[in-house]
Amino acid sequence: MPTQWVHQLRDCPDAEDVEVLAEEEGRPRQILARKRPDAGGGLVDGYVLQRVDAQARTAVYTWVQAGGPESVSAYLLDLLAEICPKDTAQ
């Protein structure tokens, strides 16, 4: 059953830190791509999970990459393969 989590998105250059409500089944994802709210051309920001507070239902993400959806997705998937064992990736 989905549960509401607060995703804190931090450290994006030229942007303030934001909090976003999200519905997740189980633990939050290791990587996250988010469309830039004020940018045209379909640019996205890529984030990686830094820590989770299960009691407060808060997941803190740090910015790592910006660009087109395909390039950011490829970067995040490569990063996930490096930092997360095969069996635990979400």
PDB file of C-alpha atoms in Angstrom:
ATOM      1  CA  MET A   1       0.000   0.000   0.000  1.00  0.00           C
ATOM      2  CA  PRO A   2       1.416   3.446  -0.931  1.00  0.00           C
ATOM      3  CA  THR A   3       2.523   5.681   1.919  1.00  0.00           C
ATOM      4  CA  GLN A   4       3.186   9.412   1.778  1.00  0.00           C
ATOM      5  CA  TRP A   5       6.820  10.456   2.035  1.00  0.00           C
ATOM      6  CA  VAL A   6       8.432  13.876   2.015  1.00  0.00           C
ATOM      7  CA  HIS A   7      11.262  14.050  -0.521  1.00  0.00           C
ATOM      8  CA  GLN A   8      13.763  16.784   0.323  1.00  0.00           C
ATOM      9  CA  LEU A   9      15.623  17.749  -2.856  1.00  0.00           C
ATOM     10  CA  ARG A  10      18.866  19.566  -2.025  1.00  0.00           C
ATOM     11  CA  ASP A  11      21.979  21.161  -3.499  1.00  0.00           C
ATOM     12  CA  CYS A  12      20.694  21.962  -6.998  1.00  0.00           C
ATOM     13  CA  PRO A  13      22.733  24.898  -8.374  1.00  0.00           C
ATOM     14  CA  ASP A  14      20.747  28.110  -8.856  1.00  0.00           C
ATOM     15  CA  ALA A  15      17.686  26.645  -7.112  1.00  0.00           C
ATOM     16  CA  GLU A  16      16.403  26.534  -3.562  1.00  0.00           C
ATOM     17  CA  ASP A  17      16.019  23.275  -1.690  1.00  0.00           C
ATOM     18  CA  VAL A  18      12.460  21.960  -2.021  1.00  0.00           C
ATOM     19  CA  GLU A  19      10.194  19.455  -0.310  1.00  0.00           C
ATOM     20  CA  VAL A  20       7.797  17.345  -2.377  1.00  0.00           C
ATOM     21  CA  LEU A  21       5.102  14.939  -1.176  1.00  0.00           C
ATOM     22  CA  ALA A  22       5.342  11.552  -2.866  1.00  0.00           C
ATOM     23  CA  GLU A  23       3.491   8.249  -2.598  1.00  0.00           C
ATOM     24  CA  GLU A  24       5.865   5.299  -2.275  1.00  0.00           C
ATOM     25  CA  GLU A  25       5.402   1.605  -1.747  1.00  0.00           C
ATOM     26  CA  GLY A  26       8.071   0.623   0.721  1.00  0.00           C
ATOM     27  CA  ARG A  27      11.398   2.410   0.884  1.00  0.00           C
ATOM     28  CA  PRO A  28      12.040   5.487  -1.340  1.00  0.00           C
ATOM     29  CA  ARG A  29      13.971   4.994  -4.582  1.00  0.00           C
ATOM     30  CA  GLN A  30      17.764   5.245  -4.705  1.00  0.00           C
ATOM     31  CA  ILE A  31      17.691   7.656  -7.658  1.00  0.00           C
ATOM     32  CA  LEU A  32      15.172  10.259  -8.769  1.00  0.00           C
ATOM     33  CA  ALA A  33      14.774  12.394 -11.901  1.00  0.00           C
ATOM     34  CA  ARG A  34      12.588  15.490 -11.650  1.00  0.00           C
ATOM     35  CA  LYS A  35      11.507  17.860 -14.402  1.00  0.00           C
ATOM     36  CA  ARG A  36      12.699  21.406 -13.804  1.00  0.00           C
ATOM     37  CA  PRO A  37       9.608  23.462 -12.992  1.00  0.00           C
ATOM     38  CA  ASP A  38      10.826  26.687 -14.631  1.00  0.00           C
ATOM     39  CA  ALA A  39      12.910  25.373 -17.530  1.00  0.00           C
ATOM     40  CA  GLY A  40      11.707  24.877 -21.057  1.00  0.00           C
ATOM     41  CA  GLY A  41      12.983  22.186 -23.353  1.00  0.00           C
ATOM     42  CA  GLY A  42      12.220  19.298 -21.021  1.00  0.00           C
ATOM     43  CA  LEU A  43      15.296  19.652 -18.801  1.00  0.00           C
ATOM     44  CA  VAL A  44      15.441  17.448 -15.708  1.00  0.00           C
ATOM     45  CA  ASP A  45      17.516  17.265 -12.540  1.00  0.00           C
ATOM     46  CA  GLY A  46      18.885  13.969 -11.259  1.00  0.00           C
ATOM     47  CA  TYR A  47      19.149  13.209  -7.551  1.00  0.00           C
ATOM     48  CA  VAL A  48      20.574  10.374  -5.445  1.00  0.00           C
ATOM     49  CA  LEU A  49      19.241   9.239  -2.071  1.00  0.00           C
ATOM     50  CA  GLN A  50      21.449  10.316   0.832  1.00  0.00           C
ATOM     51  CA  ARG A  51      19.426   9.215   3.849  1.00  0.00           C
ATOM     52  CA  VAL A  52      16.001   8.067   4.983  1.00  0.00           C
ATOM     53  CA  ASP A  53      14.154   8.806   8.218  1.00  0.00           C
ATOM     54  CA  ALA A  54      11.486   6.075   8.326  1.00  0.00           C
ATOM     55  CA  GLN A  55       9.784   7.480  11.435  1.00  0.00           C
ATOM     56  CA  ALA A  56       9.381  10.952   9.924  1.00  0.00           C
ATOM     57  CA  ARG A  57       8.789   9.457   6.435  1.00  0.00           C
ATOM     58  CA  THR A  58      11.438  11.756   4.983  1.00  0.00           C
ATOM     59  CA  ALA A  59      13.907  10.951   2.212  1.00  0.00           C
ATOM     60  CA  VAL A  60      16.793  13.360   1.587  1.00  0.00           C
ATOM     61  CA  TYR A  61      18.136  13.517  -1.974  1.00  0.00           C
ATOM     62  CA  THR A  62      21.225  15.353  -3.272  1.00  0.00           C
ATOM     63  CA  TRP A  63      21.448  16.819  -6.782  1.00  0.00           C
ATOM     64  CA  VAL A  64      24.032  15.235  -9.089  1.00  0.00           C
ATOM     65  CA  GLN A  65      23.186  16.031 -12.737  1.00  0.00           C
ATOM     66  CA  ALA A  66      21.033  18.203 -15.023  1.00  0.00           C
ATOM     67  CA  GLY A  67      20.220  18.001 -18.725  1.00  0.00           C
ATOM     68  CA  GLY A  68      17.966  16.162 -21.117  1.00  0.00           C
ATOM     69  CA  PRO A  69      15.890  13.268 -19.744  1.00  0.00           C
ATOM     70  CA  GLU A  70      17.825  10.595 -21.662  1.00  0.00           C
ATOM     71  CA  SER A  71      21.281  11.750 -20.587  1.00  0.00           C
ATOM     72  CA  VAL A  72      20.269  12.261 -16.948  1.00  0.00           C
ATOM     73  CA  SER A  73      18.508   8.870 -16.810  1.00  0.00           C
ATOM     74  CA  ALA A  74      21.568   7.122 -18.270  1.00  0.00           C
ATOM     75  CA  TYR A  75      23.853   8.882 -15.770  1.00  0.00           C
ATOM     76  CA  LEU A  76      21.622   7.974 -12.813  1.00  0.00           C
ATOM     77  CA  LEU A  77      21.378   4.331 -13.876  1.00  0.00           C
ATOM     78  CA  ASP A  78      25.170   4.102 -14.250  1.00  0.00           C
ATOM     79  CA  LEU A  79      25.582   5.699 -10.828  1.00  0.00           C
ATOM     80  CA  LEU A  80      23.040   3.308  -9.304  1.00  0.00           C
ATOM     81  CA  ALA A  81      24.909   0.328 -10.743  1.00  0.00           C
ATOM     82  CA  GLU A  82      28.112   1.585  -9.076  1.00  0.00           C
ATOM     83  CA  ILE A  83      26.745   2.372  -5.619  1.00  0.00           C
ATOM     84  CA  CYS A  84      24.021  -0.213  -5.117  1.00  0.00           C
ATOM     85  CA  PRO A  85      24.335  -4.020  -5.197  1.00  0.00           C
ATOM     86  CA  LYS A  86      22.195  -5.711  -7.886  1.00  0.00           C
ATOM     87  CA  ASP A  87      19.720  -7.270  -5.489  1.00  0.00           C
ATOM     88  CA  THR A  88      18.932  -4.098  -3.527  1.00  0.00           C
ATOM     89  CA  ALA A  89      18.347  -1.568  -6.324  1.00  0.00           C
ATOM     90  CA  GLN A  90      14.858  -0.011  -6.426  1.00  0.00           C
TER      91      GLN A  90
END
